[in-house]
PDB file of C-alpha atoms in Angstrom:
ATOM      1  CA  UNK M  19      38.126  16.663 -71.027  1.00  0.00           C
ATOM      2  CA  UNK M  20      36.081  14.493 -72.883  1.00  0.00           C
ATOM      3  CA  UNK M  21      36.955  10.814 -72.883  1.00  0.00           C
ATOM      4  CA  UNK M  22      39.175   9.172 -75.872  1.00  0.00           C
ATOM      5  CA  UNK M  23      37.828   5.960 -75.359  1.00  0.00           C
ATOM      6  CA  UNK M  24      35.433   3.600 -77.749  1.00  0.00           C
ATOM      7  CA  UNK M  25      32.551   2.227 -75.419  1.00  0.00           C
ATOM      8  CA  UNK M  26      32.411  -1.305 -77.298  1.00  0.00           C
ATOM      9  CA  UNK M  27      30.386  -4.585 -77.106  1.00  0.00           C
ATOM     10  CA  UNK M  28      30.296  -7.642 -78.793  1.00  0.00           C
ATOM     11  CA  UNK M  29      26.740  -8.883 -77.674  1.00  0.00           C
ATOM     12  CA  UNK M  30      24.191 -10.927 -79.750  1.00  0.00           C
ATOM     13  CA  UNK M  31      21.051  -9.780 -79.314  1.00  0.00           C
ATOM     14  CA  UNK M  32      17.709 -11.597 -80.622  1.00  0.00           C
ATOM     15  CA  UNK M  33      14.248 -11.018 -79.316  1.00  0.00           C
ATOM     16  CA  UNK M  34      14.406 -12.681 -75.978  1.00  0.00           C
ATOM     17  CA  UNK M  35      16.820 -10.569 -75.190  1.00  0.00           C
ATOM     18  CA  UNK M  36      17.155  -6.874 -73.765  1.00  0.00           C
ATOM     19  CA  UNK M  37      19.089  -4.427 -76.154  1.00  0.00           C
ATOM     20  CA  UNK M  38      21.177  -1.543 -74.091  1.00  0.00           C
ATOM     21  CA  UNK M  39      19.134   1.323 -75.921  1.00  0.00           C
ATOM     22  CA  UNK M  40      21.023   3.960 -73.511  1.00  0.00           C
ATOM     23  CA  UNK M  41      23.261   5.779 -76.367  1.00  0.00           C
ATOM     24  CA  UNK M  42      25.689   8.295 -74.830  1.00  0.00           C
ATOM     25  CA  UNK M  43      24.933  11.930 -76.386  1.00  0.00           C
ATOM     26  CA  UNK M  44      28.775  12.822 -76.990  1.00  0.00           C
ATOM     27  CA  UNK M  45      29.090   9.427 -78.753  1.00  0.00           C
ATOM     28  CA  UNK M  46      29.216   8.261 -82.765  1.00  0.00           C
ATOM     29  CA  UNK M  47      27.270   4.990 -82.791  1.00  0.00           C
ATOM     30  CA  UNK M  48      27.055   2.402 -85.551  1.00  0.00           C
ATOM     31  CA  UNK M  49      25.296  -1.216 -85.202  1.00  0.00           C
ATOM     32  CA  UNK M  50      26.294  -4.093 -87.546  1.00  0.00           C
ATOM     33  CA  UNK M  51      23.168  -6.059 -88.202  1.00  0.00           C
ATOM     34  CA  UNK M  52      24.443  -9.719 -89.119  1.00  0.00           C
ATOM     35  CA  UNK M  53      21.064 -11.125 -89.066  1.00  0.00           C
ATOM     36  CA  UNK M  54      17.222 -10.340 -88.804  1.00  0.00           C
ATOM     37  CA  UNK M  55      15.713  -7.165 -88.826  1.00  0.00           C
ATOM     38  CA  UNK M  56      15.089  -4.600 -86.276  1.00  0.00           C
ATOM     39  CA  UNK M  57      12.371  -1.803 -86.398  1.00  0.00           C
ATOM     40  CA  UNK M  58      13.441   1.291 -84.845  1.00  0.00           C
ATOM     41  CA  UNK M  59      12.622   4.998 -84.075  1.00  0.00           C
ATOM     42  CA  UNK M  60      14.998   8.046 -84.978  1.00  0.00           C
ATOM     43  CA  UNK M  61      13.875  11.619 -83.912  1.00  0.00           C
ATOM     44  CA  UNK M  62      10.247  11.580 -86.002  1.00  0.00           C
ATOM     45  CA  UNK M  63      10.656   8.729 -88.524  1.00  0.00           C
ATOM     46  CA  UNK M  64      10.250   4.780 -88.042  1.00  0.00           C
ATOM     47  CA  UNK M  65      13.413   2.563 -90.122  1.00  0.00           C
ATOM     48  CA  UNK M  66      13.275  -1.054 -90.751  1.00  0.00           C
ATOM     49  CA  UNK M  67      17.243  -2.149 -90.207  1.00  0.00           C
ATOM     50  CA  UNK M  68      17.887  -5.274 -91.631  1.00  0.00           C
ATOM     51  CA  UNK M  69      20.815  -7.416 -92.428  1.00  0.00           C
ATOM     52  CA  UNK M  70      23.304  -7.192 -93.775  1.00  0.00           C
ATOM     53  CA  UNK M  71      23.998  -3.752 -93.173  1.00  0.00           C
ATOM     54  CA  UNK M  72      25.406  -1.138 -91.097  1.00  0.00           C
ATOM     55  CA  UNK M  73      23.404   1.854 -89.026  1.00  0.00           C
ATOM     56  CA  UNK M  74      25.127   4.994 -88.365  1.00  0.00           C
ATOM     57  CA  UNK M  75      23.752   7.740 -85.985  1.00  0.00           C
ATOM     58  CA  UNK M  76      24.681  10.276 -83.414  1.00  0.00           C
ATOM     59  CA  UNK M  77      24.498  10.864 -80.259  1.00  0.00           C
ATOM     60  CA  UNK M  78      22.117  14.279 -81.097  1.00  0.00           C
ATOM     61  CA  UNK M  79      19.271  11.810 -82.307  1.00  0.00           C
ATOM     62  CA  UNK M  80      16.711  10.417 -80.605  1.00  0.00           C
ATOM     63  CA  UNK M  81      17.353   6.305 -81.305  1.00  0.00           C
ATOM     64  CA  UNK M  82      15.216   3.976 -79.726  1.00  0.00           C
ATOM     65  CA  UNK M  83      14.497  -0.094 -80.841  1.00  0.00           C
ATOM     66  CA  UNK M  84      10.666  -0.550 -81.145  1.00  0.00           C
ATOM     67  CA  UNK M  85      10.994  -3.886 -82.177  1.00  0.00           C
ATOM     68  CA  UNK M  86      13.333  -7.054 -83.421  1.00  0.00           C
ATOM     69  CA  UNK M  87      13.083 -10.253 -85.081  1.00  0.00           C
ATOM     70  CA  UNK M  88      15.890 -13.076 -84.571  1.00  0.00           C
ATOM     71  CA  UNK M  89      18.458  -9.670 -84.971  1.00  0.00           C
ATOM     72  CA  UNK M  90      22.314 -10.425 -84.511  1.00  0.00           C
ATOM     73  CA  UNK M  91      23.704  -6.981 -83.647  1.00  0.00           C
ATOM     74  CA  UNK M  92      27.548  -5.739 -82.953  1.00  0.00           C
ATOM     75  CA  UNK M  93      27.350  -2.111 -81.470  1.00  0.00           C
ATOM     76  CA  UNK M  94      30.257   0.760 -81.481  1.00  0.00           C
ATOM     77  CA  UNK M  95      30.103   3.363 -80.119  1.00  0.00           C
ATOM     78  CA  UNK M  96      33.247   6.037 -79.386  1.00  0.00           C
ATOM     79  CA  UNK M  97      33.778   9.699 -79.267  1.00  0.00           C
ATOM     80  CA  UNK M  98      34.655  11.593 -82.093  1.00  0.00           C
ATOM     81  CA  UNK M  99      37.636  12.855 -81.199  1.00  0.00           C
ATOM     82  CA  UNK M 100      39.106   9.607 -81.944  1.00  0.00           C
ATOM     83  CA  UNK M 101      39.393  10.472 -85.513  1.00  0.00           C
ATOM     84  CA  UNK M 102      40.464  14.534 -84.554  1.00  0.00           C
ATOM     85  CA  UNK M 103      41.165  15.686 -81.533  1.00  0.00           C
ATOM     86  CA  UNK M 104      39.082  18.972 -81.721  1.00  0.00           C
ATOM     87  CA  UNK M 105      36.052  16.944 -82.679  1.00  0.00           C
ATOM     88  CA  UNK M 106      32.711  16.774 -80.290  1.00  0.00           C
ATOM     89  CA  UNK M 107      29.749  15.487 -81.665  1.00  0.00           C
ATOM     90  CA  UNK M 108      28.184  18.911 -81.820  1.00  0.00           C
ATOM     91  CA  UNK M 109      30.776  20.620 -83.299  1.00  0.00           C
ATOM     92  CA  UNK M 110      31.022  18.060 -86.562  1.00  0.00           C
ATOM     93  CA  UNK M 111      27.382  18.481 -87.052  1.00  0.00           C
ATOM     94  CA  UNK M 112      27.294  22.098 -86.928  1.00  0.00           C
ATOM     95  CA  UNK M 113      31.435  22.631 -88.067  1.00  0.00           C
ATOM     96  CA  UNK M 114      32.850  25.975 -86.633  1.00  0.00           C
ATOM     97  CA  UNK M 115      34.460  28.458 -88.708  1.00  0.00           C
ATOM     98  CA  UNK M 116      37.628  28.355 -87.147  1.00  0.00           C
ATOM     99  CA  UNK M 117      37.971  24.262 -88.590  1.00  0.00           C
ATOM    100  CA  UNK M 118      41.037  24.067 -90.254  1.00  0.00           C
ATOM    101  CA  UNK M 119      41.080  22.814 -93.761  1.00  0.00           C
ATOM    102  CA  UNK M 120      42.852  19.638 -92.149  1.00  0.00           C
ATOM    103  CA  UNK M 121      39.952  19.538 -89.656  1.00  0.00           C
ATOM    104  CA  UNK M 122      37.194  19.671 -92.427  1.00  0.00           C
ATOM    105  CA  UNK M 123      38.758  16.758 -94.364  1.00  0.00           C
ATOM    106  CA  UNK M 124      38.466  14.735 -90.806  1.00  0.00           C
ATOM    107  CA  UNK M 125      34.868  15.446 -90.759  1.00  0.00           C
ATOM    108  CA  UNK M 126      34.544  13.889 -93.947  1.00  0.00           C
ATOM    109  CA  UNK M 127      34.763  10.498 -92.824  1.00  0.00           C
ATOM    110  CA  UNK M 128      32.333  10.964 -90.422  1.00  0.00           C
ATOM    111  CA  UNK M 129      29.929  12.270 -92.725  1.00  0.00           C
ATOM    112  CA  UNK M 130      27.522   8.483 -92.609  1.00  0.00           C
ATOM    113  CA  UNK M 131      26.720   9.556 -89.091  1.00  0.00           C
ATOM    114  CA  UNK M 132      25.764  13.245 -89.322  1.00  0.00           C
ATOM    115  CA  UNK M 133      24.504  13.798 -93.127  1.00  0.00           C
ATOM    116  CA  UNK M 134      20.947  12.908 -94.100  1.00  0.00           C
ATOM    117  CA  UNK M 135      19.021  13.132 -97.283  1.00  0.00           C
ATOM    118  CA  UNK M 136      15.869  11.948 -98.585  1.00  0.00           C
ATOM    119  CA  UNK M 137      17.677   8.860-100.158  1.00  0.00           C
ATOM    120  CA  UNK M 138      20.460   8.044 -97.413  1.00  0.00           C
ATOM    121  CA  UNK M 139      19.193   7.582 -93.596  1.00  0.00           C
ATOM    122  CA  UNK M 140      21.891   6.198 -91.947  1.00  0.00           C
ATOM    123  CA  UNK M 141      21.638   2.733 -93.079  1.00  0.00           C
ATOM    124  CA  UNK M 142      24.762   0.953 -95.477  1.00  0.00           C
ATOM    125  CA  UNK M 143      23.817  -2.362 -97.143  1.00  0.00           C
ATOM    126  CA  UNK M 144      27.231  -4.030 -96.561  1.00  0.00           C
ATOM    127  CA  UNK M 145      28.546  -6.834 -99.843  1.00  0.00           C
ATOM    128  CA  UNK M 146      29.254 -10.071 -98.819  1.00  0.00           C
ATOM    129  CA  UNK M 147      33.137  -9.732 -99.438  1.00  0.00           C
ATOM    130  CA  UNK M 148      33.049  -7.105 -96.776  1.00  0.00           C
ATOM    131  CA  UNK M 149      31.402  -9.408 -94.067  1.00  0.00           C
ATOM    132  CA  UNK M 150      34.699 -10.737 -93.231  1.00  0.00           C
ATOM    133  CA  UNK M 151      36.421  -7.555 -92.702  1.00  0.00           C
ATOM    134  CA  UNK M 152      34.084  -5.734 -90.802  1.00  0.00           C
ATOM    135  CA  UNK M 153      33.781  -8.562 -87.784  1.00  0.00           C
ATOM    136  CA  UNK M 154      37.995  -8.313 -88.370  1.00  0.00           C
ATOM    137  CA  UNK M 155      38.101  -5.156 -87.596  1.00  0.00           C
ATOM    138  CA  UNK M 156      35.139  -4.791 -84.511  1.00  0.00           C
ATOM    139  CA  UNK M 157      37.117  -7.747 -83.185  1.00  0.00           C
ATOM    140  CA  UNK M 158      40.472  -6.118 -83.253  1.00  0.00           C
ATOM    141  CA  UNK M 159      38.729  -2.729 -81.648  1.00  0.00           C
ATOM    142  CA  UNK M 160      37.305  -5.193 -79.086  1.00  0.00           C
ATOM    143  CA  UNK M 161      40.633  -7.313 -78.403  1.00  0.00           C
ATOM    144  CA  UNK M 162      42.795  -3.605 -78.432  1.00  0.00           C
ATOM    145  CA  UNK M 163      39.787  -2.317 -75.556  1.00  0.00           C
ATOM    146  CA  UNK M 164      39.245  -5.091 -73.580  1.00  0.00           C
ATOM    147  CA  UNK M 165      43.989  -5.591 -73.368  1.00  0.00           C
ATOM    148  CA  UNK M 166      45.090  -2.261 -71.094  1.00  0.00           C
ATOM    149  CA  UNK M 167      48.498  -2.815 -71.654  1.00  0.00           C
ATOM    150  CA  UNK M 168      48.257  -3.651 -75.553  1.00  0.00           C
ATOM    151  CA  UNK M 169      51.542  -1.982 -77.347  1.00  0.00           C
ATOM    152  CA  UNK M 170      50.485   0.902 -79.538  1.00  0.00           C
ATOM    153  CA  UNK M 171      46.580   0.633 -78.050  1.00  0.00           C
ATOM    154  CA  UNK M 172      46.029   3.853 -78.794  1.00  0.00           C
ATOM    155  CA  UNK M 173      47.634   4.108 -82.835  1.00  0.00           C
ATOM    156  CA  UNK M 174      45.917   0.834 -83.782  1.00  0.00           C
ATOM    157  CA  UNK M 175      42.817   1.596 -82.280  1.00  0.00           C
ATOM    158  CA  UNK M 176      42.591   4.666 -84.560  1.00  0.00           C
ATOM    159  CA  UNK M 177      43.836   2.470 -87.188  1.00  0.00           C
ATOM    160  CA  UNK M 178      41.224   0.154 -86.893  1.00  0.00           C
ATOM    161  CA  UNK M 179      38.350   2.688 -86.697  1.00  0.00           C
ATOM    162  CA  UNK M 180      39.838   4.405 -89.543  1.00  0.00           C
ATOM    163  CA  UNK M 181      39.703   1.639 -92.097  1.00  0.00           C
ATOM    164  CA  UNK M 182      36.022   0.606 -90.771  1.00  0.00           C
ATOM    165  CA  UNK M 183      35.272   4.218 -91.644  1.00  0.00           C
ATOM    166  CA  UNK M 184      36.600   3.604 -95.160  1.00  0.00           C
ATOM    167  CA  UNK M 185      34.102   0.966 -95.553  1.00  0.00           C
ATOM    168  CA  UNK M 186      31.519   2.776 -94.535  1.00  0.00           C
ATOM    169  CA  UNK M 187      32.210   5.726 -96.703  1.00  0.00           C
ATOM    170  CA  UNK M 188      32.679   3.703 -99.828  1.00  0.00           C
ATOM    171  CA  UNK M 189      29.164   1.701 -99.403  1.00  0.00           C
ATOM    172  CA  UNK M 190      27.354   4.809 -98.320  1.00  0.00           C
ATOM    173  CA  UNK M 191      27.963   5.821-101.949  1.00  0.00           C
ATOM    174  CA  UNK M 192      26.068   2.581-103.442  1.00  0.00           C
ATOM    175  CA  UNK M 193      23.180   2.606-105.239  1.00  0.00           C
ATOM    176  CA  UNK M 194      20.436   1.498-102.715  1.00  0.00           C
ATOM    177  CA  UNK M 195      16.683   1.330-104.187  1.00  0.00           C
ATOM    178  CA  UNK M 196      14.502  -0.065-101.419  1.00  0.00           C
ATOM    179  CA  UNK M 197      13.301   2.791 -99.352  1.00  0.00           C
ATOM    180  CA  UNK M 198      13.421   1.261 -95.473  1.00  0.00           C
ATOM    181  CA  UNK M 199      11.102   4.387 -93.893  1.00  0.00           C
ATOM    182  CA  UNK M 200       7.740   3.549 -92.998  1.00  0.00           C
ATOM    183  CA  UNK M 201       4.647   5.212 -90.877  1.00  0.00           C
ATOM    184  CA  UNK M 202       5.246   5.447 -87.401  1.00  0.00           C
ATOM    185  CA  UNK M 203       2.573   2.987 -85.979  1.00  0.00           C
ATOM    186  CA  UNK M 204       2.315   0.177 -83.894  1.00  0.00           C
ATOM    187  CA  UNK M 205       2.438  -3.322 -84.998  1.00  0.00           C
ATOM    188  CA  UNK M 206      -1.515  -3.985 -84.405  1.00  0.00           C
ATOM    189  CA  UNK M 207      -1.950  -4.696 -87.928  1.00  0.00           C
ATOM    190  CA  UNK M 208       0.398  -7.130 -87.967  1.00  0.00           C
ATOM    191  CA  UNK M 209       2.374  -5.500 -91.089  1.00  0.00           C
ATOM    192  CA  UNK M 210       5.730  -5.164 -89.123  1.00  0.00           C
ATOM    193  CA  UNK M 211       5.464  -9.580 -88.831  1.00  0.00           C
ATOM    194  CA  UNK M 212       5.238  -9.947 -92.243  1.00  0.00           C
ATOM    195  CA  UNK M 213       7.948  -7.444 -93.311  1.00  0.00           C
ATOM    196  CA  UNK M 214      10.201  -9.039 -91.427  1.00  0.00           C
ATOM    197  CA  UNK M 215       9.163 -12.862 -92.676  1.00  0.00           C
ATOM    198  CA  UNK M 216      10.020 -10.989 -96.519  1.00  0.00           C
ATOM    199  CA  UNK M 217      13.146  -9.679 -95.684  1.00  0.00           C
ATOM    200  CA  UNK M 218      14.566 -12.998 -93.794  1.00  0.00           C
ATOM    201  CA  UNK M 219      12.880 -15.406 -96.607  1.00  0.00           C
ATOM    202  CA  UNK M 220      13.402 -13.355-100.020  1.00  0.00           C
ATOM    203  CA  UNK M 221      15.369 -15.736-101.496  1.00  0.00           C
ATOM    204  CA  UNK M 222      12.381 -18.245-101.179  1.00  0.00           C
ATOM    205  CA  UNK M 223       9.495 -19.067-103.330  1.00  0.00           C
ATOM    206  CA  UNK M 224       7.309 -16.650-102.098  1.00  0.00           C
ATOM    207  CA  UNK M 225       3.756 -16.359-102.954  1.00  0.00           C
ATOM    208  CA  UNK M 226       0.787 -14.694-101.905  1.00  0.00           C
ATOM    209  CA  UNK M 227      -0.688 -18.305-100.866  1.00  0.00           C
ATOM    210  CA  UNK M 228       2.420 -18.590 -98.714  1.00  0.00           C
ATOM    211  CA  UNK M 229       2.136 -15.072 -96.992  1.00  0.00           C
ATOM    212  CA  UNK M 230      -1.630 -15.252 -96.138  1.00  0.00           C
ATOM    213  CA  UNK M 231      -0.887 -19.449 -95.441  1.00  0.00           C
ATOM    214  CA  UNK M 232       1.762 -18.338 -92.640  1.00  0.00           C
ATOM    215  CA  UNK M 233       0.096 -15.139 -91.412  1.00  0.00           C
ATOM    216  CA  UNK M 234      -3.489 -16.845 -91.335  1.00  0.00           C
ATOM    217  CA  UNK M 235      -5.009 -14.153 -93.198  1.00  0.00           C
ATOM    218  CA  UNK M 236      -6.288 -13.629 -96.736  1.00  0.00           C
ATOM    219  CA  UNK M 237      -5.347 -11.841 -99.914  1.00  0.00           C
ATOM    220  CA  UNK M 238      -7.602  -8.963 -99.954  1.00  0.00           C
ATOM    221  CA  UNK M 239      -6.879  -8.217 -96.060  1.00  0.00           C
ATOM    222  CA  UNK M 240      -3.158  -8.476 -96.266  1.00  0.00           C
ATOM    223  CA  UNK M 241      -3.124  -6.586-100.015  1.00  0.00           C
ATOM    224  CA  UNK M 242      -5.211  -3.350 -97.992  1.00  0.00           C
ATOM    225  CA  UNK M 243      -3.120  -3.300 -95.114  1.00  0.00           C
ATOM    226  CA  UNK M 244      -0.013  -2.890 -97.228  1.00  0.00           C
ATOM    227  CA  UNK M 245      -1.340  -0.481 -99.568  1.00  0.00           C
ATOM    228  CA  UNK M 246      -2.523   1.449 -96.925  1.00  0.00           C
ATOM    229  CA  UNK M 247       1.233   1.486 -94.365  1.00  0.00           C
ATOM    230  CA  UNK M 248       3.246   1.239 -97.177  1.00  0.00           C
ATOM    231  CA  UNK M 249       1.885   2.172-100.831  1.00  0.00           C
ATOM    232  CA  UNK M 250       2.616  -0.887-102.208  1.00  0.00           C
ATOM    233  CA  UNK M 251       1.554  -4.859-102.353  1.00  0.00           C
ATOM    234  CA  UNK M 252       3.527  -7.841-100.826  1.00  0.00           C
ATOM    235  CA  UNK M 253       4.819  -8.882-103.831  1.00  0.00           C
ATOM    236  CA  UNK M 254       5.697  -5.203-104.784  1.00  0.00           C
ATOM    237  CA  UNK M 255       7.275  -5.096-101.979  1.00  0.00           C
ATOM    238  CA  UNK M 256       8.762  -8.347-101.810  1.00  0.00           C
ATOM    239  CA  UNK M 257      10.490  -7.534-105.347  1.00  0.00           C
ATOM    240  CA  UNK M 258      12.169  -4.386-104.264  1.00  0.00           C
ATOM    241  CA  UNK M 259      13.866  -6.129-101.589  1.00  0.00           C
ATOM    242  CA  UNK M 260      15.092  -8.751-103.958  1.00  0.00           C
ATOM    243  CA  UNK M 261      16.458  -6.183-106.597  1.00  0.00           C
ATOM    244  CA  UNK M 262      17.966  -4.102-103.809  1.00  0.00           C
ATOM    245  CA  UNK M 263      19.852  -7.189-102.860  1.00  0.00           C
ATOM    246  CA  UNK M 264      20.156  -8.124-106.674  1.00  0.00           C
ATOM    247  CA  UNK M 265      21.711  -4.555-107.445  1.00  0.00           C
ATOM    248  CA  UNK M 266      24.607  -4.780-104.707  1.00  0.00           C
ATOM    249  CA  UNK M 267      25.608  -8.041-106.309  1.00  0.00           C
ATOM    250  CA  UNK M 268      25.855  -6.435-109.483  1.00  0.00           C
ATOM    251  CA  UNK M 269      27.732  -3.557-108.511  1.00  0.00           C
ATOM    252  CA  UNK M 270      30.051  -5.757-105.777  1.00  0.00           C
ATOM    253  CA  UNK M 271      30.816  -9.273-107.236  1.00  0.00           C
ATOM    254  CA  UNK M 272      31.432 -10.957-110.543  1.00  0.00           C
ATOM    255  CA  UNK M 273      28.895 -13.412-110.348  1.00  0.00           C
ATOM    256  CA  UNK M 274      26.729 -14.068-113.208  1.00  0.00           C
ATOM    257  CA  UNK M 275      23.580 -12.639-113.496  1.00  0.00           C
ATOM    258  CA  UNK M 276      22.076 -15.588-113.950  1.00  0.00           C
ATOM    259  CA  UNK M 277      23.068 -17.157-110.531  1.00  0.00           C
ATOM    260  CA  UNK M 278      22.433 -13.150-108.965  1.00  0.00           C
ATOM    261  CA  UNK M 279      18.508 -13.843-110.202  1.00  0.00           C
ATOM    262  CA  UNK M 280      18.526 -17.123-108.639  1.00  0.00           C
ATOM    263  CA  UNK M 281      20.097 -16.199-105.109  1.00  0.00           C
ATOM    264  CA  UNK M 282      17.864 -13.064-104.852  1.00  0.00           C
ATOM    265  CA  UNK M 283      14.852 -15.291-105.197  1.00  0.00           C
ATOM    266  CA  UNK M 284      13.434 -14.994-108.934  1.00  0.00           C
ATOM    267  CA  UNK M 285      13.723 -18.242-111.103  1.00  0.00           C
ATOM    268  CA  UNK M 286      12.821 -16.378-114.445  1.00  0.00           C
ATOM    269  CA  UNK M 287      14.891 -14.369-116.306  1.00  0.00           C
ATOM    270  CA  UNK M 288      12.501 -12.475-118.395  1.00  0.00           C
ATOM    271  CA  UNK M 289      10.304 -11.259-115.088  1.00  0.00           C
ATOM    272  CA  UNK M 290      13.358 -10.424-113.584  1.00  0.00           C
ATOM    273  CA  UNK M 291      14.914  -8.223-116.356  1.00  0.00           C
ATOM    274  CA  UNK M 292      11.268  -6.361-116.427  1.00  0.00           C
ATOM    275  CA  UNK M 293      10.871  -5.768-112.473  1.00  0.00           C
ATOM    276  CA  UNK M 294      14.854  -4.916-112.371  1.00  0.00           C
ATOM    277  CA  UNK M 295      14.419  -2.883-115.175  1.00  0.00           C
ATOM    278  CA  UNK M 296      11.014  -1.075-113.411  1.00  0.00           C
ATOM    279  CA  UNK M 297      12.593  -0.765-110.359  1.00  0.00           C
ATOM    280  CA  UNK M 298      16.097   0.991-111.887  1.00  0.00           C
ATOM    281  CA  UNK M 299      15.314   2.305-115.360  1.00  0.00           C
ATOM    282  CA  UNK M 300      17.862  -0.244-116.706  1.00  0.00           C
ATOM    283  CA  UNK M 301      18.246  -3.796-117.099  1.00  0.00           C
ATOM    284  CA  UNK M 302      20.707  -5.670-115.209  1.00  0.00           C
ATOM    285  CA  UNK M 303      23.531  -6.241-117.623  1.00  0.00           C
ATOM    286  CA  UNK M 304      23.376  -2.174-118.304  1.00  0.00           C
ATOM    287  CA  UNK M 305      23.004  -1.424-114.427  1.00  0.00           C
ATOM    288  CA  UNK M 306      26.280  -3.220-113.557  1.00  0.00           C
ATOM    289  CA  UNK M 307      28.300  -1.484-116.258  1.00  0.00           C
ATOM    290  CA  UNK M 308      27.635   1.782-115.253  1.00  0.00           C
ATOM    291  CA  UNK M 309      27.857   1.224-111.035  1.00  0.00           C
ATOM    292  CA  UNK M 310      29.929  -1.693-110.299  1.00  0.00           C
ATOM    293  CA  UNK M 311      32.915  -1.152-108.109  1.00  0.00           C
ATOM    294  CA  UNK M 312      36.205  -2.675-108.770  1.00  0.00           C
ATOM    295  CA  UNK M 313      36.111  -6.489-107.941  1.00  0.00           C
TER     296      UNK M 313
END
């Protein structure tokens, strides 16, 4: 009988530490990435994680952390049958035909850790008003594991895993535009360093000066080594992550675009219309009209 039981911890992890990268196979795993970013290996293709988001895999992939950078990280793990009891991890990947339609509409929800596409890999960029929530909710799971005579363990547990899963399904659904594969090589380039320095300082004045300045390098070297891992320059680069931040704000908060422009890291409005617009085919103002959520 397989075990009803979340495997939960409430660790911080950051480089100098060692990350439990043994993932039970019969598990659903998700990590919550408060801070840094974290390069990592799924079956044949390298992800950068970075925060704030969630990661959602299963127990049929092949995870393993190739590298971190100052990373926060809650991880949850527990057994699908949580949600139904029928469920196993292999059967909700590959659903039987004897799944009742009740049993079809469970799977649903656990769609973020099974279904893949070219544009969705697991990862969720998570909107600041859900920060709160989320560590609300891991706690609870934590407080309701850790309490073996808690009243009703086993009905808010559910409960709680439930309504995390309702998070999870509604920002899976976002519009995300910065594409977090890359070529699965080691960091002897140095590329991964750098990365990681653009996704933790995007909101800064960034130049090329600054990169090459901090990664004692020069423009011509650093501009070759991106083009060549990633297709792209730095401040290519650097600009997608900014308007994939810049585009959750739009479609998640009320605040002005103005002060969105300012907190992603641009500090003109004209350049920033014209790379938003590059980047998304529309300019801000239109963009959060047609994909904001309810605020």
């Amino acid at each position: 009988m397989q075990d009803n039981t979340a495997w939960f911890d409430l660790d911080i992890y950051n480089t100098l530490s060692t990350f439990d990268t043994v993932f039970s196979k019969d598990k659903l795993h998700l990590l919550f990435i408060r801070k840094g970013v974290m390069y990592v290996n799924i079956d044949d293709k390298k992800l950068i994680l970075t925060a704030i988001s969630i990661f959602c895999f299963n127990g049929r992939e092949n995870f393993a952390i190739q590298n971190k950078c100052n990373v926060e990280v809650t991880r949850l793990s527990f057994s699908p049958n949580v949600i139904n009891s029928s469920f196993t991890v292999d059967n909700i990947h590959d659903i039987p035909s004897n799944f009742s339609k009740t049993d079809r509409l469970d799977c649903l929800c656990l769609q973020p850790f099974i279904h893949r596409t070219g544009q969705y890999i697991g990862q969720i960029e998570v909107g600041l008003k859900q920060i709160d929530k989320i560590d609300f909710l891991l706690k609870q799971i934590m407080d309701i594991s850790e309490n073996v005579y808690f009243l009703n363990k086993d009905f808010i547990y559910r409960s709680a895993i439930l309504e995390l899963l309702l998070i999870i399904n509604q920002h899976s659904s976002k519009v995300l535009l910065c594409n977090n594969t890359m070529p699965n090589t080691d960091n002897s380039t140095g590329i991964e360093d750098v990365i990681s320095y653009l996704h933790s300082f995007y909101s800064h004045n960034i130049t090329i000066a600054t990169i090459t300045r901090n990664f004692n390098t020069n423009r011509t070297t650093l501009s070759k080594k991106f083009k060549e891992k990633l297709g792209v320059t730095p401040i290519d680069y650097l600009n997608r992550v900014r308007i994939t931040k810049a585009a959750l704000l739009l479609q998640e908060s009320n605040m002005p675009i103005n002060q969105i422009m300012i907190k992603v890291g641009f500090n003109n409005r004209n350049y920033f219309n014209k790379v938003f617009k590059k980047q998304t085919g529309l300019r801000p103002g239109e963009f959060r009209r047609n994909y904001r959520s309810i605020v």
